[in-house]
mmCIF file of C-alpha atoms and ligand atoms in Angstrom:
data_model
loop_
_atom_site.group_PDB
_atom_site.id
_atom_site.type_symbol
_atom_site.label_atom_id
_atom_site.label_comp_id
_atom_site.label_asym_id
_atom_site.label_seq_id
_atom_site.Cartn_x
_atom_site.Cartn_y
_atom_site.Cartn_z
ATOM 1 C CA MET A 1 -163.409 117.214 89.603
ATOM 2 C CA ASN A 2 -163.905 121.035 89.584
ATOM 3 C CA GLN A 3 -161.456 123.620 88.042
ATOM 4 C CA PHE A 4 -159.833 124.733 91.512
ATOM 5 C CA LEU A 5 -158.492 120.475 92.279
ATOM 6 C CA SER A 6 -157.575 120.071 88.794
ATOM 7 C CA ARG A 7 -155.158 123.058 88.740
ATOM 8 C CA ARG A 8 -154.003 122.139 91.923
ATOM 9 C CA THR A 9 -152.978 118.824 90.790
ATOM 10 C CA PHE A 10 -151.515 120.404 87.470
ATOM 11 C CA ILE A 11 -149.316 122.715 90.032
ATOM 12 C CA LEU A 12 -148.380 119.560 92.242
ATOM 13 C CA ILE A 13 -147.058 117.199 90.074
ATOM 14 C CA PRO A 14 -144.575 119.699 89.045
ATOM 15 C CA THR A 15 -143.401 120.603 92.090
ATOM 16 C CA MET A 16 -143.303 117.079 93.950
ATOM 17 C CA SER A 17 -140.718 115.566 90.765
ATOM 18 C CA ILE A 18 -138.886 118.871 91.174
ATOM 19 C CA LEU A 19 -138.242 117.219 94.711
ATOM 20 C CA LYS A 20 -137.674 114.086 94.034
ATOM 21 C CA THR A 21 -135.153 115.020 91.308
ATOM 22 C CA PHE A 22 -133.703 117.279 94.421
ATOM 23 C CA PHE A 23 -133.713 114.503 96.844
ATOM 24 C CA LYS A 24 -132.777 112.217 94.751
ATOM 25 C CA PRO A 25 -128.484 112.758 95.540
ATOM 26 C CA MET A 26 -129.470 112.302 99.315
ATOM 27 C CA GLN A 27 -131.266 109.643 98.788
ATOM 28 C CA VAL A 28 -130.693 106.957 100.784
ATOM 29 C CA LEU A 29 -129.710 103.245 99.398
ATOM 30 C CA ALA A 30 -131.805 100.120 100.473
ATOM 31 C CA SER A 31 -128.852 99.501 103.163
ATOM 32 C CA SER A 32 -126.003 100.216 103.552
ATOM 33 C CA LEU A 33 -122.842 98.420 101.628
ATOM 34 C CA ALA A 34 -120.265 95.643 103.759
ATOM 35 C CA SER A 35 -117.433 96.822 104.332
ATOM 36 C CA LYS A 36 -116.122 93.080 104.322
ATOM 37 C CA GLU A 37 -116.762 91.422 100.705
ATOM 38 C CA GLU A 38 -117.571 88.147 102.075
ATOM 39 C CA TRP A 39 -120.567 90.198 103.232
ATOM 40 C CA ASN A 40 -121.995 91.226 99.894
ATOM 41 C CA LEU A 41 -125.143 89.180 100.383
ATOM 42 C CA SER A 42 -127.385 89.303 97.641
ATOM 43 C CA LYS A 43 -131.000 89.609 98.555
ATOM 44 C CA GLU A 44 -131.983 85.905 98.441
ATOM 45 C CA GLU A 45 -128.896 85.010 100.140
ATOM 46 C CA TRP A 46 -130.089 87.926 103.293
ATOM 47 C CA LYS A 47 -133.457 86.538 102.723
ATOM 48 C CA SER A 48 -132.419 83.226 103.741
ATOM 49 C CA ARG A 49 -130.162 83.879 106.783
ATOM 50 C CA LEU A 50 -133.503 86.235 108.269
ATOM 51 C CA SER A 51 -136.567 85.915 109.183
ATOM 52 C CA PRO A 52 -138.683 88.284 107.479
ATOM 53 C CA GLU A 53 -138.573 90.862 110.010
ATOM 54 C CA SER A 54 -135.131 90.944 110.307
ATOM 55 C CA TYR A 55 -134.664 91.374 106.921
ATOM 56 C CA TYR A 56 -137.035 94.214 106.584
ATOM 57 C CA ILE A 57 -135.480 96.046 109.439
ATOM 58 C CA LEU A 58 -131.231 95.114 108.714
ATOM 59 C CA ARG A 59 -131.538 94.754 104.795
ATOM 60 C CA GLU A 60 -134.794 97.216 103.602
ATOM 61 C CA GLU A 61 -133.977 100.188 106.994
ATOM 62 C CA GLY A 62 -137.568 99.412 108.227
ATOM 63 C CA THR A 63 -138.086 100.333 111.829
ATOM 64 C CA GLU A 64 -140.062 98.180 114.444
ATOM 65 C CA ARG A 65 -142.673 98.857 116.083
ATOM 66 C CA ALA A 66 -142.288 100.525 119.627
ATOM 67 C CA PHE A 67 -141.550 98.811 122.918
ATOM 68 C CA SER A 68 -142.561 95.703 120.383
ATOM 69 C CA SER A 69 -138.991 93.892 121.544
ATOM 70 C CA LYS A 70 -138.328 92.043 124.709
ATOM 71 C CA LEU A 71 -134.733 93.537 124.141
ATOM 72 C CA ASN A 72 -136.521 97.370 125.497
ATOM 73 C CA ASN A 73 -136.764 95.335 129.026
ATOM 74 C CA GLU A 74 -133.220 92.851 128.807
ATOM 75 C CA LYS A 75 -131.291 93.808 132.263
ATOM 76 C CA ARG A 76 -128.789 91.711 132.375
ATOM 77 C CA LYS A 77 -125.472 91.826 131.615
ATOM 78 C CA GLY A 78 -123.551 90.822 128.109
ATOM 79 C CA VAL A 79 -122.917 92.333 124.304
ATOM 80 C CA PHE A 80 -125.781 93.284 122.038
ATOM 81 C CA HIS A 81 -124.550 91.614 118.456
ATOM 82 C CA CYS A 82 -125.180 92.179 114.707
ATOM 83 C CA ALA A 83 -128.624 90.246 113.898
ATOM 84 C CA GLY A 84 -127.316 89.462 110.417
ATOM 85 C CA CYS A 85 -123.262 89.030 111.030
ATOM 86 C CA ASP A 86 -122.858 88.761 114.731
ATOM 87 C CA LEU A 87 -120.343 91.130 114.824
ATOM 88 C CA PRO A 88 -120.523 93.085 118.928
ATOM 89 C CA LEU A 89 -122.130 96.666 118.606
ATOM 90 C CA PHE A 90 -123.259 97.658 122.370
ATOM 91 C CA LEU A 91 -122.241 96.553 126.227
ATOM 92 C CA SER A 92 -125.211 96.406 128.441
ATOM 93 C CA ASP A 93 -123.210 98.591 130.466
ATOM 94 C CA LYS A 94 -124.405 100.973 127.792
ATOM 95 C CA LYS A 95 -127.660 100.790 127.468
ATOM 96 C CA PHE A 96 -130.425 102.623 128.875
ATOM 97 C CA ASP A 97 -134.193 103.173 129.674
ATOM 98 C CA SER A 98 -134.646 105.987 126.641
ATOM 99 C CA GLY A 99 -138.628 105.824 127.415
ATOM 100 C CA THR A 100 -139.022 105.420 123.883
ATOM 101 C CA GLY A 101 -139.856 101.652 123.600
ATOM 102 C CA TRP A 102 -136.720 100.531 121.791
ATOM 103 C CA PRO A 103 -133.726 99.692 122.877
ATOM 104 C CA SER A 104 -131.259 102.307 123.731
ATOM 105 C CA PHE A 105 -127.797 102.385 124.048
ATOM 106 C CA TRP A 106 -125.285 105.699 125.154
ATOM 107 C CA ASP A 107 -122.013 104.562 123.615
ATOM 108 C CA SER A 108 -121.288 102.115 121.092
ATOM 109 C CA ILE A 109 -118.411 99.685 120.399
ATOM 110 C CA GLN A 110 -115.925 101.567 118.531
ATOM 111 C CA GLY A 111 -115.779 100.933 114.887
ATOM 112 C CA SER A 112 -118.883 99.055 115.028
ATOM 113 C CA VAL A 113 -120.965 101.229 113.981
ATOM 114 C CA ALA A 114 -120.935 103.740 110.536
ATOM 115 C CA THR A 115 -123.361 106.036 110.291
ATOM 116 C CA LYS A 116 -125.113 108.266 106.968
ATOM 117 C CA VAL A 117 -127.710 110.977 107.026
ATOM 118 C CA ASP A 118 -130.710 110.008 105.351
ATOM 119 C CA PHE A 119 -134.333 111.674 104.678
ATOM 120 C CA LYS A 120 -136.551 109.367 104.710
ATOM 121 C CA LEU A 121 -138.603 111.685 107.693
ATOM 122 C CA ILE A 122 -137.807 114.741 104.892
ATOM 123 C CA VAL A 123 -136.491 116.493 108.272
ATOM 124 C CA PRO A 124 -132.692 114.485 108.261
ATOM 125 C CA ARG A 125 -131.724 112.196 110.670
ATOM 126 C CA THR A 126 -127.913 110.269 111.511
ATOM 127 C CA GLU A 127 -128.831 106.209 110.488
ATOM 128 C CA TYR A 128 -126.081 103.912 111.375
ATOM 129 C CA HIS A 129 -125.419 100.410 109.965
ATOM 130 C CA CYS A 130 -122.886 97.416 111.285
ATOM 131 C CA SER A 131 -119.843 98.592 109.965
ATOM 132 C CA ARG A 132 -119.496 94.784 108.827
ATOM 133 C CA CYS A 133 -122.249 93.952 106.721
ATOM 134 C CA GLY A 134 -124.379 97.192 106.620
ATOM 135 C CA GLY A 135 -127.512 96.256 108.246
ATOM 136 C CA HIS A 136 -129.414 98.878 109.279
ATOM 137 C CA GLN A 137 -129.413 98.750 113.198
ATOM 138 C CA GLY A 138 -131.401 102.526 114.040
ATOM 139 C CA HIS A 139 -130.630 105.936 114.007
ATOM 140 C CA VAL A 140 -128.455 108.339 116.931
ATOM 141 C CA PHE A 141 -129.601 111.318 118.429
ATOM 142 C CA ASN A 142 -128.109 113.965 120.948
ATOM 143 C CA ASP A 143 -130.034 114.216 123.136
ATOM 144 C CA GLY A 144 -128.529 111.018 125.380
ATOM 145 C CA PRO A 145 -127.336 110.656 128.728
ATOM 146 C CA LEU A 146 -124.198 111.664 129.719
ATOM 147 C CA PRO A 147 -120.814 111.272 129.155
ATOM 148 C CA THR A 148 -121.196 111.161 125.047
ATOM 149 C CA GLY A 149 -124.516 112.950 124.702
ATOM 150 C CA LYS A 150 -125.673 110.163 122.433
ATOM 151 C CA ARG A 151 -128.778 108.245 121.670
ATOM 152 C CA TYR A 152 -128.638 105.349 119.715
ATOM 153 C CA CYS A 153 -132.001 104.081 118.902
ATOM 154 C CA ASN A 154 -131.875 100.796 118.077
ATOM 155 C CA ASN A 155 -134.021 97.752 116.270
ATOM 156 C CA GLY A 156 -134.243 95.022 118.425
ATOM 157 C CA LEU A 157 -134.514 92.947 115.269
ATOM 158 C CA ALA A 158 -131.307 93.839 114.587
ATOM 159 C CA LEU A 159 -130.084 92.682 117.903
ATOM 160 C CA ARG A 160 -129.152 89.186 119.097
ATOM 161 C CA PHE A 161 -128.458 89.167 122.524
ATOM 162 C CA VAL A 162 -125.430 87.194 124.622
ATOM 163 C CA PRO A 163 -125.975 87.142 127.981
ATOM 164 C CA GLU A 164 -122.150 87.185 129.973
HETATM 165 ZN ZN1 ZN B 1 -123.869 93.622 110.757
#
């Protein structure tokens, strides 16, 4: 290792620990807490209820690959439920084609989702989750269509579609 590199490493390590301390209070939980006591399940209970893919999204705030969900092209009338606890979250008439590769909605069913700010990509984003079981659904942005101007960018694996 040359002198320059070791010097840089020397500076980098304390800087990173300072940053870590700074971001710690804002760091998000692995998932949000359930609002209803009966949905405060253990990791093992969630793992037994969900597919590994859905567990990763709902309970570890993962993100599925763009254009991987068949719900992207779901155009039937119906209701999108939380894949964790089956709470109805979105109505099909609020769904729109955002072109992003994730099922997108311009509004949620009132009271069905709750939000928090996350810093996973350093830039703050508004995470939202099922208000009942706390399962992570996606992120909401302010570039959606009228009348709300919102874009709920949802993981398909976190939803269960119930056609009308
Ligand atoms: Zn739920």
